[in-house]
C-alpha cells in the first residue's frame, strides 16, 4: 500500500490561527473595545517553561489576544500562588488562564490544589477536576478540553474519516493526554481501549485500532508492524535519542517507530511538527471560546432575570408589612442577572451591594438605553406618589412586559424618616426592599458625607484660630514641617502656590511676602457659607454659638447645623461622573471669602485629599431591588430646593449601559416639575451629557382639587369632605396646574406621559376627566394607574404608553445658555417655568450677583430654591398663578457642585421634629430582629 499521508500540525495550526484571527476581529467589531485576554502564571524561571511561554505569547499576539505573563519567584509559597490565582479568577479582562507546569519553587506546592484553584470557566488548559469531570461525563459543550487531546482530535478531523463507530486505542493514561483523549474519542462515538505500561497484549491491542493515539513517553515504543493497515496514527511523544550525525549528538523521535509505521498507516503525524504545534493553537482556540462564552453570559442588554410573584391583599397592608412579607433575592443574584461581574460588586449583607465604577469603564462602548424621568404636578404636603409611580413603572416594564429596566432613586434622609414624612421607598405594592435598610443607614453614604462636611467646617474654624494666634513663620513651620531636616511641599500645597502665582517648589526659597501669602487665607468670618451638618431633624441647632471654650481664646461666632442632605458634598456626589471628577469638584467648593473678597476653597484649606478618602466608597452606587425583583440603584439624595434634587449621574450612566439599547432607565426628580424636573434638565443633563426620552408626570385627583380651590391639605389631619366626594368642577379648575406642568415639560422638547395615580376615593368620572384634559393640554398620553394596590400590574398601561412615547423623536433643549448674565437666567426660569411677570432682587441678592460675577462664577447654571407647594413663591397660591413678581432674597454658590442657588422666600435647611414624630411607632423585635412601625 502507499505510504501514509502526513498530518502536518504546522499547516493545520496555521489554518486554526487564521480562523481565530477572523473571529477576534468580528468580536472587536461587534463589541468595540473588547479583546480576548489570556493570563499565564509561571513560578520560577525554568528555561523550558520560558521557551513554551514565549511560543504562547507570540501566538496570542498574532491572533489578537491580549496575553499577560505573570512571573512569581521560585521563593513563592503555595499561598502566594493561590492569592495570584484568586486575583486572576476575578479579573474580567482575563478569559483564559493557565498555570505553567511544572511549578519551579523552593517551597512545597500541591500542584493538584493549584490547578483546581483556577476558575473552571477560565481553565483553558482543561486541567481542573471540574473540567475533567465534565469531559468524562460527556458535557463537551460545557467544559474545556486539555489542549493536546483537543489538537489530536482536530488532526483526526482533517483526515475526513468519521470517528463514530471506529475502534480507537489510546496508549497512555496521563491526566493531561491519555485519560482525556479516551473520553474525547468515547463521546465522539468511537469504541475506545486504553493501554498502558501494564498492558500485556499491547501489540495485539494496537493492531485492532482504526485510530491510534500514542502518549506513552517512551521512544519508538510502538512498532510499525503492530499497526493495522490503513489506521490513523497520532504520535504525541517527544523523546531524545542518541544520534552521532547530529551536532547536538541527539535527535527527537516520537513514541511510534515512524519509518516503518508510515508504510502501514493511512495518515500519520510526524515528530516534530505534528501534535506539538497543535497544542498552542488549541490553547488559543480555547481562549477565544472562553471569551465568546463570556460575551454571551455578560452581554449588556441580554438579561435572564427571575421576577418575584406578588400575593396581593385587600385591603392593602402597611408598607412595612408588605416589605417584610416579600423574600428578596440575594443581591449577588440580582447583580449577576443584570450583567454585573463578581469583581464589580461589593456585598453589604444579602440585600444590598455597592457597584464599582469599573463597570462603567468596561461598558463604555455599549449603547445607552431609554432615559425616563418621573416628575409631578405641584404636590400637596402629602406627596402625590412619584416614588411609588417610579417603582410601579419599572415593575410593569420588567416583571410584566419583560423589558430590561432599572430604577434610579435618591437615598432618603434619616431626618424625615424619624420626623413626619416617614420612609421614602415607595409604598403599597411598589417598594424598594428591604424598606428598613433602604431608609436607615443603607451603606453609610450619608454618614460619609456628614464626616466629610464637618471636616471642612472644623478646618475653617481651626485655620481662622491659628492665623489669629500665630506669626507667619510659626504658621509656615507648622504647615511645612521639617522632617529629618528636610522640608517638602505636599501636592495640595503646590497647587495653592500655583494659584498664588508662586512658581517655586523649594520651601526654603520663598520670600517673607510669599510665606505670608501662602500661610494666610485671611478668611472673613462674616462670609462663611459652610455649615456643620447632621442627619437628624433638630430645630435647636438652627442657630448656635461656637467657640465658647476658654481654649478658643475668645474666638466665637454664630453658626448653624443643616440637615446632611443639604450639604454641597451631597450635590457634588450626585453630579460627579467619576472619582477624579468628584475630587476636582470637592476641591472647587467655596466655603467663604477672604477679606480681600477672593473665594476660599476646600483646596485652599488643604482638605481635598482627605475628603476624597472619606468619600471613596460613597461614590459607588448602591444596588437593591423592588418587590417584584427588578433592579434599583439607590445613590445620593440632594435637597430639591437648595440643590437639584436628583439621584446620581453615575447610577444613571451605569444603568443605561446595563439595560442595553432597547432597555429603560427610570429616574425620579424631586418635588414638582417646576423644581426637580427643571433642574434635572438644566443642571443634571447639562453636566451628564445624557438626554431624556420621556417625561412621566404624576398627578392625583386630590392635588388637582386643591389647586382648584379645595381646602388646605395638612399632614396628619383627615382630608376634608371635598376630597372624598366627586366634584368635577373643582377638579377641572385645578387642572390649570396640570396644564402648566405639561407645558413646562414640553418646553424642553420631550414627550410627556401623564400618570394619574388613582386613590380609592376617586370616581371614574374624575379620573376620566383628568385623562381627557391632560391629552388636550398636549400630553402624548395620559393613563390611570393603580400600582399602589396592584404593583406592576396596575402600571402596565402606563409602561406601554412610555414605550410608545420613547419611540417618538425627542428634540431635547435647555431653557437657557449658561453664558447669559445671572439675572437673565433667573428671569427666564421665573417667567417661563413659574409664570411670573418679572423678578425683584433684594439688596443682598444684588450684591451676590456682583460678587459672583467678579469671582468668575457667573456662567454657572441656576438652581432655584423656592417652595414646592406653589408655582409661585407663595405656598398659598395654588393652580397656575401668573403676573406675580418673584422676590429673590439672596443668592448663594455651590461652586463645587456647579450651580448658583437663588433663595426665593424663606426656608429652613434644618427641619424640626413635629409634636408626634414617626419614631413613636418604630421599634425592633428583639427575637427576630425585624423592624416594625416604620411608615
PDB file of N, CA and C in Angstrom, residues 120 151 201 260 263 302 333 410 617 657 759 836:
ATOM      1  N   UNK A 120     -13.059  27.210  36.757  1.00  0.00           N
ATOM      2  CA  UNK A 120     -13.320  26.287  35.641  1.00  0.00           C
ATOM      3  C   UNK A 120     -13.659  26.989  34.328  1.00  0.00           C
ATOM      4  N   UNK A 151      -6.051  19.050  20.228  1.00  0.00           N
ATOM      5  CA  UNK A 151      -5.295  19.163  18.975  1.00  0.00           C
ATOM      6  C   UNK A 151      -5.289  17.864  18.203  1.00  0.00           C
ATOM      7  N   UNK A 201      -0.885  -7.393  26.376  1.00  0.00           N
ATOM      8  CA  UNK A 201      -1.093  -7.699  24.954  1.00  0.00           C
ATOM      9  C   UNK A 201      -1.098  -6.406  24.147  1.00  0.00           C
ATOM     10  N   UNK A 260       8.769   2.809   9.855  1.00  0.00           N
ATOM     11  CA  UNK A 260       8.017   1.600   9.483  1.00  0.00           C
ATOM     12  C   UNK A 260       6.511   1.820   9.600  1.00  0.00           C
ATOM     13  N   UNK A 263       4.558   3.185   6.546  1.00  0.00           N
ATOM     14  CA  UNK A 263       4.320   2.262   5.437  1.00  0.00           C
ATOM     15  C   UNK A 263       3.009   1.504   5.597  1.00  0.00           C
ATOM     16  N   UNK A 302     -28.693  41.684  27.597  1.00  0.00           N
ATOM     17  CA  UNK A 302     -29.208  40.320  27.484  1.00  0.00           C
ATOM     18  C   UNK A 302     -29.386  39.768  28.894  1.00  0.00           C
ATOM     19  N   UNK A 333     -27.280  37.659  43.234  1.00  0.00           N
ATOM     20  CA  UNK A 333     -28.059  37.105  42.118  1.00  0.00           C
ATOM     21  C   UNK A 333     -28.591  38.224  41.233  1.00  0.00           C
ATOM     22  N   UNK A 410     -33.211  58.426  44.722  1.00  0.00           N
ATOM     23  CA  UNK A 410     -32.387  59.059  45.753  1.00  0.00           C
ATOM     24  C   UNK A 410     -32.423  58.247  47.051  1.00  0.00           C
ATOM     25  N   UNK A 617     -15.837  55.336  49.038  1.00  0.00           N
ATOM     26  CA  UNK A 617     -16.844  54.277  48.910  1.00  0.00           C
ATOM     27  C   UNK A 617     -18.216  54.845  48.577  1.00  0.00           C
ATOM     28  N   UNK A 657     -26.103  51.707  30.522  1.00  0.00           N
ATOM     29  CA  UNK A 657     -25.268  50.735  29.810  1.00  0.00           C
ATOM     30  C   UNK A 657     -25.763  49.307  30.055  1.00  0.00           C
ATOM     31  N   UNK A 759     -56.594  57.017  43.636  1.00  0.00           N
ATOM     32  CA  UNK A 759     -56.874  56.682  45.025  1.00  0.00           C
ATOM     33  C   UNK A 759     -58.265  56.062  45.099  1.00  0.00           C
ATOM     34  N   UNK A 836     -44.176  83.923  36.341  1.00  0.00           N
ATOM     35  CA  UNK A 836     -44.010  85.280  36.889  1.00  0.00           C
ATOM     36  C   UNK A 836     -43.930  86.305  35.767  1.00  0.00           C
TER      37      UNK A 836
END
